[in-house]
Amino acid sequence: MNNFLFVAAENDAIANCKAGGMGDVVRDVPRQIAERGDKVHVIVPSYSRLHKDGGSLKTLLTFQLRGITYNAELYELIPKKEFNNIYHYAIHHPEIEAGDIAHIYHNDPKEPFYTDAVKYFIFCTAVAEAIKKGAFGSLDIIHLHDWHSSLLLFLKTYHPQYKSLSTIRFVYSIHNLAIQGIRPFTDNYSSLQHWFPDIVLDEKGLMDYRYQDCVNLMALGIRLADAVHTVSPSYKDDVLLPSTPPEFIGGEGLEKDLQQAAVDNRLFGILNGCNYKNIRTAAKGKLYLNILSAIFPWLQEESKKYKADFLAHTGEKVLNLLQTPPSFVCSSVARLTEQKFYFFKRSPDALIAILERLASINGVFVLLGTGAPEYEKLFRDISYEYQNFIFINGQSEDVIDSIYLETDLYFMPSLFEPCGISQMLAMRNGNPCLVHHTGGLKDTVSHMETGFRFDGNTYNEKIKNMVATFDMVVHLFTSDKPAWNKIQKDAKKVRFTWKKSVDEYYKFLYAIKS
């Protein structure tokens, strides 16, 4: 029996521990590993809250940071669903606080990663101590996810207390290369030297090539892991090339590190899977009722008072839809970020053209998400102007499930996409997707077969083709139902199974013979 440890910032096997697709991966991959008879431990920060939901204290951890003694607690958690051979944990320390993004990440606009770096420094050191202490038994594989966990590679390489970790194989998955965890080496509370004053820093080996007085924690994962993994084959190809935004998003300054990993035969592009069993489902026909049921409690929340008028405005529009349902529903569910909605932010006229085309067929665009203030404001302003733009400025699992169930077209105009889970969830329900021809979207949506794609050589071409493709999709829906129904059926037939993905994990990432 092989023994695994997954280290991540998110884990959707635990209630209220997800901000994005990483949470789905960290939930689903261990289940496939456990089905093979291997054992998996999954650990996340507690964010000062997860350990309170029925967690049991497993052990106390003592370690050195900032030249002083730190004490943290390792809790075993109760998951949403129990599976044999899977164990869930959280590290609690008062300085590992919940952030303002999904109660996980902090948004530090003046000094990016300042707060998050501090809490993940503490978290990773506590995890290293737990490994050293044998809290998870004798480990064969440690699978790290994004920059939040990469400090474990720094500790096992440079920290004399954690040299024993070097006997374990480390795998590093890149979920979003754009978010890199860049922090100064020195002269800052949230710097590497401040937290590890006794370690002589290998600045050449750790530095960001663009900001040479800083460590790049994403780069650290790429440089030091035994295997590096992108979450789709096409994204692997993309990141080996330099970015030329906005036309192309590639290696984001780390292409040299990724090219070296490829030369070393350490870089692998393996498509994420989708869950086709143990699915959380919604009742058919409840989309608008679920939206209203979510909005009313939000109106009572102090944190949402600043947008109470807008939430009430959205509720009024949804009430109208209950009485006069639309003939066509286009939808999107995503964090409101540059990655997901740059095209709409830079070219709001394109979104308006889409809304006007929808209005011509009694169609609506339902968009659910929270995120960057400038994106929230843009969508609120357009919602006030356009009756058929239903902007749900909050998070609700019931509403999200209903959107995936009741949409006609799922729209995913991502500037770049490492893999994407939303298009898989939509296709699982037989909903065709309209996507940008990039990253994992290229690997999952086939134009005019299981969905639709747009592209272009220049930004202006992309915007023009996005609107033109949307017009074509609407025309197909209204004028050629047999062709539309075939695309729906073919989308629903496609399977991106975790079993297939994890077979490749074992072969390439874990180097374990099946």
Short mmCIF file of C-alpha atoms in Angstrom, two decimals:
data_model
loop_
_atom_site.label_atom_id
_atom_site.label_comp_id
_atom_site.label_asym_id
_atom_site.label_seq_id
_atom_site.Cartn_x
_atom_site.Cartn_y
_atom_site.Cartn_z
CA MET A 1 0.00 0.00 0.00
CA ASN A 2 1.33 3.42 -1.03
CA ASN A 3 0.87 6.30 1.40
CA PHE A 4 0.10 9.79 0.03
CA LEU A 5 -0.13 13.27 1.51
CA PHE A 6 -1.99 16.01 -0.37
CA VAL A 7 -1.12 19.56 0.74
CA ALA A 8 -3.32 22.40 -0.51
CA ALA A 9 -5.08 25.63 0.36
CA GLU A 10 -8.51 24.18 -0.54
CA ASN A 11 -10.33 20.87 -0.19
CA ASP A 12 -13.97 20.57 -1.21
CA ALA A 13 -14.27 17.24 0.62
CA ILE A 14 -14.54 19.54 3.67
CA ALA A 15 -17.48 21.94 4.05
CA ASN A 16 -16.68 25.59 3.29
CA CYS A 17 -13.14 24.95 2.05
CA LYS A 18 -13.32 25.83 -1.64
CA ALA A 19 -12.69 28.96 -3.70
CA GLY A 20 -12.07 27.42 -7.12
CA GLY A 21 -11.26 24.34 -9.17
CA MET A 22 -8.34 23.32 -6.95
CA GLY A 23 -10.86 22.37 -4.28
CA ASP A 24 -12.55 19.94 -6.69
CA VAL A 25 -9.25 18.30 -7.65
CA VAL A 26 -8.15 17.89 -4.03
CA ARG A 27 -11.56 16.33 -3.29
CA ASP A 28 -11.70 13.92 -6.24
CA VAL A 29 -8.15 12.64 -6.83
CA PRO A 30 -7.78 11.11 -3.33
CA ARG A 31 -10.99 9.16 -3.91
CA GLN A 32 -9.50 7.55 -7.02
CA ILE A 33 -6.28 6.78 -5.16
CA ALA A 34 -8.22 5.22 -2.28
CA GLU A 35 -10.21 3.07 -4.72
CA ARG A 36 -6.90 1.52 -5.76
CA GLY A 37 -6.30 0.46 -2.17
CA ASP A 38 -3.73 3.16 -1.38
CA LYS A 39 -3.97 5.51 1.59
CA VAL A 40 -4.37 9.31 1.31
CA HIS A 41 -4.03 12.07 3.89
CA VAL A 42 -5.26 15.54 2.85
CA ILE A 43 -4.24 18.63 4.80
CA VAL A 44 -5.29 22.28 4.55
CA PRO A 45 -5.06 25.32 6.83
CA SER A 46 -7.93 25.64 9.27
CA TYR A 47 -8.34 29.38 8.59
CA SER A 48 -9.35 29.73 12.28
CA ARG A 49 -12.66 27.98 11.58
CA LEU A 50 -12.48 24.50 9.98
CA HIS A 51 -11.21 22.79 13.14
CA LYS A 52 -14.31 23.99 15.01
CA ASP A 53 -16.73 21.91 12.92
CA GLY A 54 -16.35 18.61 14.72
CA GLY A 55 -12.58 18.39 14.35
CA SER A 56 -10.62 16.27 16.82
CA LEU A 57 -7.16 17.27 18.01
CA LYS A 58 -4.59 14.77 16.75
CA THR A 59 -1.31 16.26 17.92
CA LEU A 60 0.50 19.44 18.96
CA LEU A 61 3.29 20.74 16.74
CA THR A 62 6.25 22.85 17.89
CA PHE A 63 8.69 24.51 15.49
CA GLN A 64 10.86 27.59 15.02
CA LEU A 65 9.88 30.63 12.94
CA ARG A 66 11.14 34.23 13.15
CA GLY A 67 13.66 33.05 15.76
CA ILE A 68 10.89 32.15 18.22
CA THR A 69 8.94 29.01 19.12
CA TYR A 70 5.61 28.48 17.38
CA ASN A 71 2.94 26.04 18.56
CA ALA A 72 0.26 24.79 16.17
CA GLU A 73 -2.43 22.12 16.36
CA LEU A 74 -3.14 19.31 13.91
CA TYR A 75 -6.84 18.41 13.75
CA GLU A 76 -8.50 15.50 12.01
CA LEU A 77 -11.69 16.70 10.31
CA ILE A 78 -15.02 15.14 9.44
CA PRO A 79 -15.54 15.25 5.65
CA LYS A 80 -18.82 15.75 3.82
CA LYS A 81 -18.68 12.07 2.84
CA GLU A 82 -16.62 9.30 4.41
CA PHE A 83 -14.39 7.13 2.20
CA ASN A 84 -12.13 4.29 3.27
CA ASN A 85 -8.41 5.09 3.28
CA ILE A 86 -8.90 8.90 3.12
CA TYR A 87 -8.11 11.11 6.12
CA HIS A 88 -8.67 14.85 6.27
CA TYR A 89 -6.77 17.32 8.45
CA ALA A 90 -6.35 21.01 9.18
CA ILE A 91 -3.57 23.02 10.80
CA HIS A 92 -4.75 25.58 13.32
CA HIS A 93 -2.72 28.55 14.41
CA PRO A 94 -4.20 31.97 15.31
CA GLU A 95 -2.16 33.71 12.61
CA ILE A 96 -3.62 31.46 9.88
CA GLU A 97 -6.72 33.58 9.43
CA ALA A 98 -9.67 33.39 7.05
CA GLY A 99 -9.36 35.78 4.13
CA ASP A 100 -11.98 37.87 2.37
CA ILE A 101 -12.02 35.59 -0.72
CA ALA A 102 -14.21 32.56 0.07
CA HIS A 103 -13.03 32.90 3.70
CA ILE A 104 -9.71 31.48 2.48
CA TYR A 105 -7.45 33.93 0.61
CA HIS A 106 -6.62 37.51 1.51
CA ASN A 107 -6.88 40.28 -1.04
CA ASP A 108 -3.91 42.60 -0.42
CA PRO A 109 -4.10 45.10 -3.30
CA LYS A 110 -1.34 47.37 -1.95
CA GLU A 111 1.17 44.56 -1.34
CA PRO A 112 0.06 41.33 -3.03
CA PHE A 113 0.52 38.09 -1.07
CA TYR A 114 1.61 39.91 2.11
CA THR A 115 -0.94 38.23 4.41
CA ASP A 116 -1.26 34.97 2.51
CA ALA A 117 2.51 34.40 2.48
CA VAL A 118 2.59 34.73 6.28
CA LYS A 119 -0.15 32.19 6.86
CA TYR A 120 1.21 29.70 4.31
CA PHE A 121 4.74 30.03 5.76
CA ILE A 122 3.27 28.96 9.12
CA PHE A 123 1.06 26.29 7.56
CA CYS A 124 3.84 24.65 5.51
CA THR A 125 6.29 24.64 8.41
CA ALA A 126 3.66 23.03 10.62
CA VAL A 127 3.01 20.40 7.92
CA ALA A 128 6.75 19.70 7.66
CA GLU A 129 6.89 19.22 11.42
CA ALA A 130 3.88 16.88 11.30
CA ILE A 131 5.56 14.80 8.58
CA LYS A 132 8.80 14.67 10.56
CA LYS A 133 6.84 13.66 13.66
CA GLY A 134 5.21 10.76 11.76
CA ALA A 135 1.65 12.08 12.04
CA PHE A 136 0.76 10.52 8.66
CA GLY A 137 2.93 7.43 8.93
CA SER A 138 5.72 6.70 6.47
CA LEU A 139 4.92 8.67 3.30
CA ASP A 140 5.75 7.67 -0.28
CA ILE A 141 4.35 10.65 -2.20
CA ILE A 142 3.66 14.26 -1.20
CA HIS A 143 1.44 16.03 -3.75
CA LEU A 144 1.58 19.83 -3.51
CA HIS A 145 -0.92 22.22 -5.09
CA ASP A 146 0.02 25.73 -6.25
CA TRP A 147 2.34 28.19 -4.53
CA HIS A 148 0.56 27.97 -1.16
CA SER A 149 2.22 24.59 -0.50
CA SER A 150 5.53 24.97 -2.34
CA LEU A 151 7.40 26.16 0.75
CA LEU A 152 7.62 22.48 1.76
CA LEU A 153 10.13 22.08 -1.07
CA PHE A 154 12.16 24.98 0.34
CA LEU A 155 12.12 23.37 3.79
CA LYS A 156 13.17 19.90 2.63
CA THR A 157 15.95 21.41 0.45
CA TYR A 158 17.37 24.09 2.74
CA HIS A 159 16.14 23.62 6.33
CA PRO A 160 18.40 21.37 8.44
CA GLN A 161 15.45 20.27 10.61
CA TYR A 162 13.56 18.82 7.63
CA LYS A 163 16.22 17.03 5.57
CA SER A 164 14.39 13.76 6.27
CA LEU A 165 11.68 14.87 3.83
CA SER A 166 14.17 14.40 0.99
CA THR A 167 13.49 10.66 0.93
CA ILE A 168 9.89 11.29 -0.20
CA ARG A 169 8.83 11.93 -3.83
CA PHE A 170 7.33 15.42 -4.29
CA VAL A 171 4.81 16.21 -7.02
CA TYR A 172 3.77 19.80 -7.78
CA SER A 173 0.50 20.67 -9.56
CA ILE A 174 0.03 24.08 -11.19
CA HIS A 175 -3.61 25.13 -11.09
CA ASN A 176 -3.10 28.80 -11.94
CA LEU A 177 0.32 29.95 -13.07
CA ALA A 178 -0.71 33.61 -12.98
CA ILE A 179 -0.85 33.66 -9.17
CA GLN A 180 2.76 33.13 -8.11
CA GLY A 181 3.23 34.16 -4.46
CA ILE A 182 6.08 36.63 -4.99
CA ARG A 183 7.62 38.02 -1.76
CA PRO A 184 10.84 39.92 -0.91
CA PHE A 185 13.87 38.04 0.34
CA THR A 186 14.51 40.64 3.08
CA ASP A 187 13.44 43.92 4.71
CA ASN A 188 9.77 43.07 5.09
CA TYR A 189 7.70 41.36 7.80
CA SER A 190 6.33 39.05 5.10
CA SER A 191 9.76 38.19 3.68
CA LEU A 192 11.55 34.85 3.53
CA GLN A 193 14.49 35.93 5.70
CA HIS A 194 12.22 37.36 8.40
CA TRP A 195 10.50 34.00 8.85
CA PHE A 196 13.61 31.85 8.36
CA PRO A 197 16.47 33.96 9.78
CA ASP A 198 18.79 30.99 10.35
CA ILE A 199 18.78 29.82 6.73
CA VAL A 200 21.33 31.26 4.30
CA LEU A 201 19.17 32.06 1.30
CA ASP A 202 20.13 30.67 -2.09
CA GLU A 203 18.93 33.81 -3.86
CA LYS A 204 20.08 32.65 -7.30
CA GLY A 205 18.13 29.42 -6.97
CA LEU A 206 15.02 31.00 -5.46
CA MET A 207 14.70 34.41 -7.11
CA ASP A 208 12.11 35.66 -9.52
CA TYR A 209 13.93 36.51 -12.78
CA ARG A 210 11.94 39.73 -13.13
CA TYR A 211 12.13 40.88 -9.48
CA GLN A 212 15.53 39.63 -8.42
CA ASP A 213 15.20 40.77 -4.80
CA CYS A 214 12.19 38.46 -4.41
CA VAL A 215 11.44 34.77 -4.05
CA ASN A 216 8.86 33.37 -6.45
CA LEU A 217 7.08 30.55 -4.65
CA MET A 218 5.45 29.24 -7.83
CA ALA A 219 8.88 29.05 -9.46
CA LEU A 220 10.24 27.31 -6.37
CA GLY A 221 7.69 24.52 -6.86
CA ILE A 222 8.61 24.14 -10.53
CA ARG A 223 12.36 24.12 -9.87
CA LEU A 224 12.48 21.76 -6.89
CA ALA A 225 9.70 19.17 -7.40
CA ASP A 226 10.39 15.66 -8.69
CA ALA A 227 7.45 15.99 -11.10
CA VAL A 228 5.59 19.11 -12.26
CA HIS A 229 2.04 18.90 -13.52
CA THR A 230 -0.18 21.21 -15.54
CA VAL A 231 -3.88 20.39 -15.41
CA SER A 232 -4.32 19.96 -19.17
CA PRO A 233 -2.06 18.99 -22.09
CA SER A 234 -2.76 22.19 -24.05
CA TYR A 235 -1.98 24.37 -21.03
CA LYS A 236 1.38 22.59 -20.80
CA ASP A 237 2.08 23.61 -24.40
CA ASP A 238 0.93 27.18 -23.69
CA VAL A 239 3.11 27.76 -20.62
CA LEU A 240 6.31 26.76 -22.43
CA LEU A 241 5.94 29.96 -24.48
CA PRO A 242 6.21 33.57 -23.26
CA SER A 243 3.02 35.53 -22.66
CA THR A 244 2.05 38.27 -25.12
CA PRO A 245 -1.07 39.63 -23.42
CA PRO A 246 -3.88 39.99 -24.17
CA GLU A 247 -3.57 37.90 -27.34
CA PHE A 248 -1.80 35.01 -25.64
CA ILE A 249 -1.20 34.03 -22.01
CA GLY A 250 1.66 31.56 -21.67
CA GLY A 251 4.42 31.04 -19.12
CA GLU A 252 3.83 34.31 -17.25
CA GLY A 253 7.57 34.89 -16.81
CA LEU A 254 8.25 31.30 -15.73
CA GLU A 255 8.61 29.73 -19.18
CA LYS A 256 12.36 29.18 -18.71
CA ASP A 257 11.75 27.17 -15.54
CA LEU A 258 9.02 25.18 -17.28
CA GLN A 259 11.20 24.59 -20.33
CA GLN A 260 13.93 23.24 -18.03
CA ALA A 261 11.42 20.97 -16.29
CA ALA A 262 10.42 19.67 -19.74
CA VAL A 263 14.09 19.06 -20.67
CA ASP A 264 14.48 17.17 -17.37
CA ASN A 265 11.41 15.04 -18.25
CA ARG A 266 9.70 16.37 -15.12
CA LEU A 267 6.84 18.32 -16.80
CA PHE A 268 3.57 16.55 -17.60
CA GLY A 269 0.24 17.85 -18.90
CA ILE A 270 -2.61 15.67 -17.66
CA LEU A 271 -6.22 16.77 -18.03
CA ASN A 272 -8.29 17.16 -14.89
CA GLY A 273 -11.26 14.84 -14.60
CA CYS A 274 -14.87 15.45 -13.69
CA ASN A 275 -16.95 13.71 -11.07
CA TYR A 276 -19.77 11.59 -12.53
CA LYS A 277 -20.92 9.94 -9.32
CA ASN A 278 -21.75 11.09 -5.79
CA ILE A 279 -22.98 14.27 -7.48
CA ARG A 280 -24.71 17.03 -5.57
CA THR A 281 -27.87 17.62 -7.63
CA ALA A 282 -30.57 20.27 -7.75
CA ALA A 283 -34.29 19.86 -8.38
CA LYS A 284 -35.38 20.74 -11.92
CA GLY A 285 -37.26 24.01 -12.33
CA LYS A 286 -35.97 25.68 -9.15
CA LEU A 287 -33.42 28.13 -10.63
CA TYR A 288 -35.33 31.35 -9.98
CA LEU A 289 -36.70 30.22 -6.62
CA ASN A 290 -33.17 29.25 -5.53
CA ILE A 291 -31.85 32.66 -6.60
CA LEU A 292 -34.52 34.39 -4.50
CA SER A 293 -33.86 32.06 -1.57
CA ALA A 294 -30.19 33.06 -1.70
CA ILE A 295 -30.80 36.79 -2.09
CA PHE A 296 -33.08 37.24 0.93
CA PRO A 297 -30.49 36.05 3.51
CA TRP A 298 -27.78 38.10 1.77
CA LEU A 299 -29.86 41.21 2.30
CA GLN A 300 -29.54 40.62 6.07
CA GLU A 301 -25.75 40.24 6.02
CA GLU A 302 -23.76 43.18 7.30
CA SER A 303 -20.94 42.46 4.83
CA LYS A 304 -23.36 42.84 1.90
CA LYS A 305 -25.11 46.04 3.07
CA TYR A 306 -23.18 48.12 0.53
CA LYS A 307 -24.88 46.26 -2.32
CA ALA A 308 -28.30 45.71 -0.72
CA ASP A 309 -30.03 47.95 -3.27
CA PHE A 310 -28.53 45.96 -6.09
CA LEU A 311 -29.50 42.62 -4.55
CA ALA A 312 -33.08 43.87 -4.22
CA HIS A 313 -32.96 45.01 -7.86
CA THR A 314 -31.81 41.51 -8.90
CA GLY A 315 -34.60 39.94 -6.86
CA GLU A 316 -37.20 42.08 -8.65
CA LYS A 317 -35.90 40.94 -12.05
CA VAL A 318 -35.96 37.29 -10.97
CA LEU A 319 -39.55 37.64 -9.75
CA ASN A 320 -40.49 38.77 -13.25
CA LEU A 321 -38.81 35.66 -14.69
CA LEU A 322 -40.93 33.45 -12.44
CA GLN A 323 -44.00 34.92 -14.09
CA THR A 324 -42.58 35.11 -17.63
CA PRO A 325 -39.81 32.52 -18.09
CA PRO A 326 -37.20 33.18 -20.78
CA SER A 327 -36.96 31.11 -23.96
CA PHE A 328 -33.16 30.79 -23.76
CA VAL A 329 -30.77 30.86 -20.79
CA CYS A 330 -27.08 31.64 -21.23
CA SER A 331 -25.01 31.39 -18.05
CA SER A 332 -21.58 31.75 -16.47
CA VAL A 333 -20.32 30.88 -12.98
CA ALA A 334 -16.87 32.15 -12.07
CA ARG A 335 -14.69 34.34 -9.90
CA LEU A 336 -14.83 37.87 -11.26
CA THR A 337 -11.21 38.26 -12.31
CA GLU A 338 -9.16 39.29 -15.32
CA GLN A 339 -8.67 35.63 -16.21
CA LYS A 340 -12.39 34.93 -16.47
CA PHE A 341 -13.89 38.18 -17.81
CA TYR A 342 -11.14 40.36 -19.27
CA PHE A 343 -12.93 40.46 -22.63
CA PHE A 344 -16.07 41.93 -21.03
CA LYS A 345 -14.13 44.41 -18.89
CA ARG A 346 -12.10 45.78 -21.78
CA SER A 347 -14.95 45.54 -24.31
CA PRO A 348 -18.28 45.98 -22.49
CA ASP A 349 -19.87 46.73 -25.88
CA ALA A 350 -19.36 43.05 -26.72
CA LEU A 351 -21.36 41.98 -23.67
CA ILE A 352 -24.05 44.53 -24.54
CA ALA A 353 -24.22 43.18 -28.10
CA ILE A 354 -24.70 39.68 -26.66
CA LEU A 355 -27.45 40.90 -24.32
CA GLU A 356 -29.24 42.63 -27.18
CA ARG A 357 -29.05 39.47 -29.29
CA LEU A 358 -30.49 37.49 -26.38
CA ALA A 359 -33.30 40.03 -25.95
CA SER A 360 -34.34 39.41 -29.57
CA ILE A 361 -35.21 35.78 -28.67
CA ASN A 362 -36.54 36.38 -25.14
CA GLY A 363 -33.20 35.20 -23.73
CA VAL A 364 -31.36 36.03 -20.51
CA PHE A 365 -27.76 35.93 -19.37
CA VAL A 366 -27.38 34.64 -15.79
CA LEU A 367 -23.93 35.35 -14.33
CA LEU A 368 -23.01 34.31 -10.79
CA GLY A 369 -19.83 35.42 -9.09
CA THR A 370 -17.92 37.64 -6.72
CA GLY A 371 -14.42 39.01 -7.03
CA ALA A 372 -12.51 42.11 -8.04
CA PRO A 373 -14.44 45.30 -7.13
CA GLU A 374 -14.03 46.82 -10.59
CA TYR A 375 -15.58 43.73 -12.19
CA GLU A 376 -18.44 43.63 -9.70
CA LYS A 377 -19.18 47.31 -10.40
CA LEU A 378 -19.10 46.80 -14.17
CA PHE A 379 -21.62 43.97 -14.01
CA ARG A 380 -23.87 45.77 -11.52
CA ASP A 381 -23.96 48.84 -13.78
CA ILE A 382 -24.85 46.75 -16.85
CA SER A 383 -27.49 44.86 -14.87
CA TYR A 384 -29.23 48.12 -13.97
CA GLU A 385 -29.30 48.99 -17.69
CA TYR A 386 -30.30 45.64 -19.17
CA GLN A 387 -33.34 43.78 -17.90
CA ASN A 388 -32.16 40.45 -19.30
CA PHE A 389 -28.77 40.49 -17.51
CA ILE A 390 -29.24 38.65 -14.21
CA PHE A 391 -26.07 39.29 -12.20
CA ILE A 392 -26.08 37.23 -9.00
CA ASN A 393 -23.40 38.97 -6.96
CA GLY A 394 -22.90 36.26 -4.33
CA GLN A 395 -22.11 32.57 -3.82
CA SER A 396 -24.70 29.80 -3.43
CA GLU A 397 -24.22 26.09 -4.11
CA ASP A 398 -27.96 25.63 -4.69
CA VAL A 399 -28.02 28.39 -7.32
CA ILE A 400 -24.85 27.09 -8.99
CA ASP A 401 -26.30 23.56 -9.20
CA SER A 402 -29.50 24.95 -10.71
CA ILE A 403 -27.57 27.02 -13.26
CA TYR A 404 -25.67 23.95 -14.46
CA LEU A 405 -28.93 22.02 -14.66
CA GLU A 406 -31.15 24.59 -16.40
CA THR A 407 -28.92 26.55 -18.74
CA ASP A 408 -29.14 26.26 -22.53
CA LEU A 409 -25.66 27.62 -23.26
CA TYR A 410 -22.75 27.85 -20.84
CA PHE A 411 -20.44 30.75 -21.71
CA MET A 412 -16.75 30.64 -20.73
CA PRO A 413 -14.81 33.50 -22.40
CA SER A 414 -11.68 32.99 -20.26
CA LEU A 415 -8.58 34.93 -21.30
CA PHE A 416 -6.66 31.76 -20.39
CA GLU A 417 -7.72 28.52 -18.72
CA PRO A 418 -5.35 25.93 -17.18
CA CYS A 419 -8.13 23.34 -17.40
CA GLY A 420 -11.54 24.55 -16.30
CA ILE A 421 -14.14 22.50 -14.46
CA SER A 422 -17.23 24.56 -15.28
CA GLN A 423 -17.39 23.46 -18.92
CA MET A 424 -17.18 19.82 -17.81
CA LEU A 425 -19.99 20.29 -15.28
CA ALA A 426 -22.16 22.00 -17.89
CA MET A 427 -21.49 19.28 -20.47
CA ARG A 428 -22.26 16.62 -17.86
CA ASN A 429 -25.82 17.98 -17.90
CA GLY A 430 -25.99 18.12 -21.69
CA ASN A 431 -25.42 21.86 -21.95
CA PRO A 432 -23.25 22.99 -24.87
CA CYS A 433 -20.51 25.51 -24.02
CA LEU A 434 -19.17 28.53 -25.88
CA VAL A 435 -15.50 28.91 -24.96
CA HIS A 436 -12.33 30.74 -25.90
CA HIS A 437 -9.88 28.52 -27.81
CA THR A 438 -7.27 28.33 -25.04
CA GLY A 439 -5.67 25.92 -22.56
CA GLY A 440 -7.86 23.15 -21.24
CA LEU A 441 -10.91 24.52 -23.04
CA LYS A 442 -9.29 23.37 -26.29
CA ASP A 443 -8.94 19.87 -24.80
CA THR A 444 -12.55 19.55 -23.70
CA VAL A 445 -14.87 21.40 -26.13
CA SER A 446 -15.00 20.45 -29.83
CA HIS A 447 -16.38 23.15 -32.12
CA MET A 448 -19.78 22.29 -33.63
CA GLU A 449 -19.57 18.80 -32.11
CA THR A 450 -19.89 19.13 -28.31
CA GLY A 451 -19.99 22.94 -28.15
CA PHE A 452 -18.56 26.05 -29.73
CA ARG A 453 -15.23 27.94 -29.74
CA PHE A 454 -13.99 31.35 -30.81
CA ASP A 455 -10.46 32.62 -31.41
CA GLY A 456 -8.47 35.24 -33.34
CA ASN A 457 -4.93 36.36 -34.04
CA THR A 458 -5.45 39.79 -32.47
CA TYR A 459 -7.53 41.04 -29.58
CA ASN A 460 -9.95 42.81 -31.93
CA GLU A 461 -10.37 39.62 -33.94
CA LYS A 462 -11.13 37.65 -30.77
CA ILE A 463 -13.84 40.12 -29.69
CA LYS A 464 -15.38 40.25 -33.16
CA ASN A 465 -15.37 36.44 -33.42
CA MET A 466 -16.78 36.02 -29.89
CA VAL A 467 -19.85 38.08 -30.77
CA ALA A 468 -20.19 36.50 -34.23
CA THR A 469 -19.96 32.99 -32.78
CA PHE A 470 -22.58 33.86 -30.18
CA ASP A 471 -24.89 35.06 -32.97
CA MET A 472 -24.29 31.79 -34.82
CA VAL A 473 -25.10 29.77 -31.69
CA VAL A 474 -28.39 31.62 -31.17
CA HIS A 475 -29.29 31.14 -34.84
CA LEU A 476 -28.59 27.41 -34.56
CA PHE A 477 -30.74 27.14 -31.42
CA THR A 478 -33.69 28.93 -33.02
CA SER A 479 -33.43 27.60 -36.59
CA ASP A 480 -31.97 24.07 -36.49
CA LYS A 481 -33.25 22.14 -33.49
CA PRO A 482 -32.04 18.72 -34.77
CA ALA A 483 -28.45 20.01 -35.03
CA TRP A 484 -28.74 21.70 -31.61
CA ASN A 485 -30.14 18.55 -30.00
CA LYS A 486 -27.30 16.45 -31.44
CA ILE A 487 -24.69 18.80 -29.97
CA GLN A 488 -26.51 18.60 -26.62
CA LYS A 489 -26.52 14.80 -26.69
CA ASP A 490 -22.88 14.57 -27.75
CA ALA A 491 -21.85 17.01 -25.01
CA LYS A 492 -23.60 14.84 -22.44
CA LYS A 493 -21.91 11.68 -23.73
CA VAL A 494 -18.36 13.00 -23.30
CA ARG A 495 -16.54 11.64 -20.26
CA PHE A 496 -13.47 13.18 -18.65
CA THR A 497 -13.01 10.56 -15.98
CA TRP A 498 -10.75 10.89 -12.97
CA LYS A 499 -9.88 7.22 -13.37
CA LYS A 500 -8.21 7.92 -16.70
CA SER A 501 -6.42 10.98 -15.28
CA VAL A 502 -5.20 9.20 -12.15
CA ASP A 503 -3.94 6.28 -14.26
CA GLU A 504 -1.63 8.86 -15.86
CA TYR A 505 -0.79 10.35 -12.46
CA TYR A 506 0.48 6.96 -11.29
CA LYS A 507 2.54 6.44 -14.41
CA PHE A 508 4.05 9.92 -14.87
CA LEU A 509 3.68 11.96 -11.67
CA TYR A 510 3.94 9.32 -8.97
CA ALA A 511 6.21 6.94 -10.93
CA ILE A 512 4.28 3.99 -9.48
CA LYS A 513 3.60 0.93 -11.58
CA SER A 514 -0.11 0.09 -11.59
#
